[in-house]
Amino acid sequence: MSAWSFSGSRLFRKCPRQWYLKTIIAEPRSKDPIRREAYLLSKLQTIYSWRGSLVDWVILMRYIPTIKRGQRVVLGDLLKYAREIFNRQLEFGLANRLREPGMKVTETGDAFAAFLDVEYGDDIAKSDIEAAWEDVKIALTNLVSMKDLQAKLESAIQLIPQRSLTFTLDGIKATGQPDLMAFFADQPPLIVDWKVHTYASSDYRLQLALYALALTNCRPHSDFPKEQISYQETEIQLLEVQLLTNELRKYHLASEDFDTVSDYMARSALNMEMTIQGEDGDIAIDDLPVTLNDEECQRCPFRSMCWFRG
Ligand code: SF4
């Protein structure tokens, strides 16, 4: 089984079959047409999730590099870049270029998008596209207005966005990718998670705690400042940044919180292990348990592999 992750555990809770198709079956370089098809389908997004990815991309490619260079963050520059990417990806996604023969997603650069509705023959309403752009604008405008956060990031000695951290805890190999890690000369590291949602979730606390465990339990990467590796997980600064509602939520976690997280991880990994262990050590897609929530199926990229095969 591939390394356990928080996002994987959340997907498993929604639908074990969807999780299996995405994390076990999907394989970009496979010659097996089922694995290749699962990989292509795994790239599909709703317009709603796409606009969140787009904000993450602009932060990664423009906001963080600007701060790292010690330059002033200019909202107009971020929005101009965001609009260019928005238009390019929208055109790519609406043309369903995912289905071009021999499509290599990694070679499409910042133009790639693949939409669930387009793949399944549904229209994307113009109003949904306009609402997506409005949300991108609101999120970036709020981000630039967060001056205290920006000042804190400017005082960091190292900013590392979107770094995959692999670690082993209680015998479970796991991975996590915080949106941003900031290291300082005189205080514990800060982990930031950008959110582009209008609703809150208690999962965010768990997710940030897992990132703290990942940072304190992984083998330090070569660009981690040396003095930073001695901090305990309870000392890591954790910040959820709600970009649509313009809220910052700091989390202070105690050792009991991390016990809860370790238990969650162990239970989740065991459930996954038990689910995919067929009698001969393997399992057919159709034998995997499914969600009972119809809405989950409507949002699921793997509908064509699941319903038609079932
Ligand atoms: S279509 Fe529904 S049941 Fe099938 S994998 Fe997707 S979410 Fe699960």
Coordinates of C-alpha atoms and ligand atoms in Angstrom, one line a residue:
M1 CA 0.0 0.0 0.0
S2 CA 1.2 3.5 -0.7
A3 CA 2.1 5.8 2.1
W4 CA -0.8 6.9 4.3
S5 CA -2.0 10.5 4.0
F6 CA -4.6 12.7 5.6
S7 CA -6.3 13.5 2.3
G8 CA -6.3 9.8 1.5
S9 CA -7.9 9.0 4.8
R10 CA -10.6 11.6 4.2
L11 CA -11.4 10.2 0.8
F12 CA -11.5 6.7 2.3
R13 CA -14.1 7.8 4.8
K14 CA -16.2 9.2 2.0
C15 CA -15.9 6.2 -0.3
P16 CA -13.4 3.3 0.0
R17 CA -13.8 2.5 -3.7
Q18 CA -13.1 6.0 -4.8
W19 CA -10.0 6.1 -2.6
Y20 CA -8.8 2.7 -4.0
L21 CA -9.2 3.9 -7.6
K22 CA -7.3 7.2 -6.9
T23 CA -4.5 6.0 -4.6
I24 CA -4.0 2.3 -5.6
I25 CA -5.1 1.9 -9.2
A26 CA -4.3 5.2 -10.9
E27 CA -0.9 5.1 -12.5
P28 CA 0.3 7.6 -15.1
R29 CA 2.9 5.5 -16.8
S30 CA 1.1 2.2 -16.7
K31 CA 0.5 0.2 -19.9
D32 CA -2.6 -1.2 -18.3
P33 CA -5.5 0.7 -19.8
I34 CA -7.5 0.5 -16.5
R35 CA -4.7 2.1 -14.5
R36 CA -4.1 4.7 -17.2
E37 CA -7.8 5.6 -17.3
A38 CA -8.0 5.8 -13.5
Y39 CA -5.1 8.2 -13.6
L40 CA -6.8 10.5 -16.2
L41 CA -10.0 10.4 -14.3
S42 CA -8.2 11.3 -11.1
K43 CA -7.3 14.6 -12.7
L44 CA -10.9 15.7 -13.0
Q45 CA -12.1 18.6 -10.8
T46 CA -15.3 20.4 -10.1
I47 CA -15.2 24.1 -10.9
Y48 CA -15.4 24.6 -7.2
S49 CA -12.3 22.7 -6.4
W50 CA -10.5 24.0 -9.5
R51 CA -10.7 27.6 -8.3
G52 CA -9.1 26.6 -4.9
S53 CA -6.2 24.9 -6.8
L54 CA -5.8 28.1 -8.9
V55 CA -5.5 30.2 -5.8
D56 CA -2.9 27.8 -4.4
W57 CA -1.0 28.0 -7.7
V58 CA -0.9 31.8 -7.7
I59 CA 0.4 31.8 -4.0
L60 CA 3.0 29.2 -4.9
M61 CA 4.2 30.9 -8.1
R62 CA 3.8 34.6 -7.3
Y63 CA 3.0 35.4 -3.6
I64 CA 5.7 33.3 -1.9
P65 CA 8.5 34.1 -4.5
T66 CA 7.8 37.8 -4.2
I67 CA 8.2 37.6 -0.4
K68 CA 11.3 35.5 -0.7
R69 CA 12.9 38.1 -3.0
G70 CA 12.0 40.8 -0.4
Q71 CA 9.8 42.7 -2.8
R72 CA 6.4 44.3 -2.2
V73 CA 3.4 42.1 -2.9
V74 CA 1.1 44.0 -5.3
L75 CA -2.5 42.9 -5.6
G76 CA -2.8 44.0 -9.2
D77 CA 0.2 41.8 -10.2
L78 CA -1.3 38.7 -8.5
L79 CA -4.8 39.3 -10.1
K80 CA -3.3 39.9 -13.5
Y81 CA -1.3 36.6 -13.3
A82 CA -4.3 34.8 -11.8
R83 CA -6.6 36.0 -14.7
E84 CA -4.1 34.8 -17.3
I85 CA -3.9 31.3 -15.7
F86 CA -7.6 31.3 -15.2
N87 CA -8.3 31.9 -18.9
R88 CA -5.6 29.5 -20.1
Q89 CA -6.8 26.6 -17.8
L90 CA -10.5 27.3 -18.5
E91 CA -9.9 27.0 -22.3
F92 CA -7.9 23.8 -21.8
G93 CA -10.5 22.3 -19.5
L94 CA -13.5 23.3 -21.6
A95 CA -11.9 21.7 -24.7
N96 CA -11.4 18.5 -22.6
R97 CA -7.8 18.3 -23.8
L98 CA -7.3 15.6 -21.1
R99 CA -8.6 13.2 -23.8
E100 CA -6.0 14.2 -26.4
P101 CA -4.2 11.0 -27.4
G102 CA -1.0 10.5 -25.5
M103 CA -1.7 13.4 -23.1
K104 CA 1.2 14.0 -20.7
V105 CA -0.1 16.1 -17.9
T106 CA 3.3 16.9 -16.6
E107 CA 4.2 18.6 -19.9
T108 CA 1.2 21.0 -19.9
G109 CA 2.8 23.4 -17.5
D110 CA 0.4 25.9 -15.9
A111 CA -2.3 25.4 -18.7
F112 CA -3.7 22.1 -17.3
A113 CA -7.3 21.8 -16.1
A114 CA -9.8 18.9 -16.5
F115 CA -13.4 19.4 -15.5
L116 CA -15.7 16.7 -14.2
D117 CA -18.8 18.2 -15.9
V118 CA -17.1 18.4 -19.3
E119 CA -15.9 14.8 -19.1
Y120 CA -19.4 13.6 -18.2
G121 CA -21.2 15.7 -20.9
D122 CA -22.8 18.3 -18.6
D123 CA -22.7 22.0 -19.2
I124 CA -20.7 24.4 -17.0
A125 CA -22.9 27.4 -16.4
K126 CA -21.5 30.8 -17.2
S127 CA -22.6 31.9 -13.8
D128 CA -20.4 29.2 -12.1
I129 CA -17.4 30.3 -14.1
E130 CA -18.0 33.9 -13.1
A131 CA -18.5 32.9 -9.4
A132 CA -15.2 30.9 -9.6
W133 CA -13.3 34.0 -10.8
E134 CA -15.0 36.2 -8.1
D135 CA -13.8 33.7 -5.4
V136 CA -10.3 33.8 -6.8
K137 CA -10.4 37.6 -6.7
I138 CA -11.7 37.7 -3.1
A139 CA -9.2 35.1 -1.9
L140 CA -6.2 37.0 -3.3
T141 CA -7.5 40.4 -2.2
N142 CA -7.9 39.0 1.4
L143 CA -4.5 37.4 1.3
V144 CA -2.8 40.7 0.3
S145 CA -4.8 42.5 3.1
M146 CA -3.3 40.2 5.8
K147 CA -0.4 42.4 6.6
D148 CA 0.6 40.8 9.9
L149 CA 0.9 37.4 8.2
Q150 CA 2.9 38.9 5.4
A151 CA 5.2 40.6 7.9
K152 CA 5.7 37.3 9.8
L153 CA 6.6 35.5 6.5
E154 CA 9.0 38.3 5.6
S155 CA 10.8 37.7 8.9
A156 CA 11.4 34.1 8.1
I157 CA 14.8 32.8 7.3
Q158 CA 13.4 30.1 5.0
L159 CA 10.0 29.7 3.3
I160 CA 9.2 26.2 1.8
P161 CA 5.9 25.8 0.0
Q162 CA 4.3 22.5 -1.0
R163 CA 7.0 20.2 0.2
S164 CA 6.2 16.6 0.6
L165 CA 7.2 15.2 4.0
T166 CA 7.5 11.4 4.5
F167 CA 7.7 10.0 8.0
T168 CA 7.0 6.8 9.9
L169 CA 5.0 6.8 13.1
D170 CA 4.2 3.6 15.1
G171 CA 5.2 1.5 12.1
I172 CA 2.9 3.4 9.6
K173 CA 4.6 5.1 6.7
A174 CA 2.9 8.4 6.0
T175 CA 3.2 11.5 3.9
G176 CA 1.9 15.0 4.2
Q177 CA 2.4 18.2 2.2
P178 CA 1.8 21.4 4.1
D179 CA 0.9 24.4 1.9
L180 CA 3.8 26.4 3.5
M181 CA 6.5 25.9 6.1
A182 CA 8.2 29.0 7.5
F183 CA 11.4 28.7 9.5
F184 CA 12.7 31.5 11.8
A185 CA 15.9 32.3 13.6
D186 CA 14.3 32.8 17.0
Q187 CA 11.0 30.8 17.1
P188 CA 9.6 27.4 16.2
P189 CA 8.6 26.7 12.6
L190 CA 5.2 27.9 11.3
I191 CA 3.0 25.7 9.2
V192 CA 0.3 27.5 7.1
D193 CA -2.7 25.9 5.4
W194 CA -4.5 28.0 2.9
K195 CA -8.3 27.4 2.7
V196 CA -10.6 28.6 0.0
H197 CA -13.9 27.5 1.5
T198 CA -17.0 29.3 2.9
Y199 CA -17.6 26.5 5.5
A200 CA -15.5 25.4 8.5
S201 CA -14.4 21.9 9.3
S202 CA -13.2 20.3 12.4
D203 CA -10.9 18.3 10.2
Y204 CA -8.5 21.2 9.8
R205 CA -7.2 20.9 13.3
L206 CA -6.4 17.2 12.7
Q207 CA -4.8 18.0 9.4
L208 CA -2.5 20.7 10.8
A209 CA -1.6 18.4 13.7
L210 CA -0.6 15.8 11.2
Y211 CA 1.6 18.3 9.4
A212 CA 3.3 19.1 12.7
L213 CA 4.0 15.4 13.2
A214 CA 5.3 15.1 9.7
L215 CA 7.7 18.0 10.2
T216 CA 9.0 16.8 13.5
N217 CA 9.3 13.1 12.5
C218 CA 10.6 13.3 8.9
R219 CA 14.3 13.1 8.1
P220 CA 15.2 16.9 7.9
H221 CA 15.6 18.0 4.3
S222 CA 18.9 19.7 3.2
D223 CA 17.3 23.1 3.1
F224 CA 15.8 23.0 6.6
P225 CA 17.7 25.4 8.9
K226 CA 19.8 23.2 11.3
E227 CA 18.6 24.8 14.5
Q228 CA 15.0 24.1 13.6
I229 CA 15.1 20.3 13.9
S230 CA 15.0 20.1 17.7
Y231 CA 11.5 21.4 18.2
Q232 CA 8.7 19.2 19.5
E233 CA 5.4 18.8 17.7
T234 CA 3.6 20.8 20.5
E235 CA 5.8 23.8 19.8
I236 CA 5.1 24.0 16.0
Q237 CA 3.0 27.1 15.2
L238 CA -0.1 26.1 13.2
L239 CA -2.1 28.5 11.2
E240 CA -5.2 28.0 9.1
V241 CA -5.8 30.9 6.7
Q242 CA -9.4 31.2 5.5
L243 CA -9.0 33.2 2.3
L244 CA -12.7 33.6 1.4
T245 CA -13.8 34.7 4.9
N246 CA -10.6 36.6 5.7
E247 CA -10.0 34.7 9.0
L248 CA -6.8 33.4 10.6
R249 CA -7.1 30.5 13.0
K250 CA -4.1 29.7 15.2
Y251 CA -4.0 26.3 16.8
H252 CA -2.2 25.4 20.0
L253 CA -2.0 21.7 20.4
A254 CA -1.1 19.7 23.5
S255 CA 0.4 16.2 23.6
E256 CA -3.1 14.7 24.1
D257 CA -4.1 16.2 20.7
F258 CA -1.2 14.3 19.1
D259 CA -2.2 11.1 20.9
T260 CA -5.6 11.5 19.2
V261 CA -4.0 12.1 15.9
S262 CA -1.8 9.0 16.2
D263 CA -4.8 6.9 17.1
Y264 CA -6.7 8.3 14.1
M265 CA -3.8 7.4 11.8
A266 CA -3.5 3.9 13.2
R267 CA -7.2 3.2 12.9
S268 CA -7.4 4.7 9.4
A269 CA -4.4 2.8 8.1
L270 CA -5.7 -0.5 9.6
N271 CA -9.1 0.1 8.0
M272 CA -7.5 0.6 4.6
E273 CA -5.3 -2.4 5.0
M274 CA -8.3 -4.6 5.9
T275 CA -10.4 -3.3 3.1
I276 CA -7.9 -4.1 0.3
Q277 CA -6.9 -7.5 1.6
G278 CA -8.9 -10.0 -0.4
E279 CA -8.7 -13.7 0.2
D280 CA -5.7 -14.0 -2.2
G281 CA -4.2 -10.7 -1.0
D282 CA -5.8 -8.8 -3.8
I283 CA -9.2 -7.4 -4.5
A284 CA -11.4 -6.5 -7.5
I285 CA -12.6 -2.9 -7.9
D286 CA -16.2 -4.1 -7.8
D287 CA -15.7 -5.8 -4.4
L288 CA -14.7 -2.5 -2.7
P289 CA -17.3 -1.0 -0.4
V290 CA -19.0 2.1 -1.8
T291 CA -20.5 5.3 -0.4
L292 CA -24.3 5.4 0.3
N293 CA -24.3 9.1 -0.4
D294 CA -25.6 9.9 -4.0
E295 CA -24.1 13.4 -3.8
E296 CA -20.6 11.9 -3.3
C297 CA -21.1 9.9 -6.6
Q298 CA -22.2 13.0 -8.4
R299 CA -18.9 14.7 -7.5
C300 CA -16.8 11.5 -8.1
P301 CA -14.4 11.5 -11.1
F302 CA -14.5 7.7 -11.3
R303 CA -18.2 7.3 -12.0
S304 CA -17.5 5.7 -15.5
M305 CA -15.2 3.1 -14.0
C306 CA -17.5 2.3 -11.0
W307 CA -21.1 2.4 -12.2
F308 CA -20.6 0.8 -15.6
R309 CA -18.4 -2.0 -14.1
G310 CA -20.7 -2.7 -11.2
Ligands
SF4_1 S1 -19.2 6.6 -8.2 FE1 -19.9 6.7 -6.0 S2 -19.6 4.6 -5.3 FE2 -18.5 4.7 -7.2 S3 -16.4 5.2 -6.5 FE3 -17.4 7.1 -7.0 S4 -18.2 7.8 -5.0 FE4 -17.7 5.6 -4.8

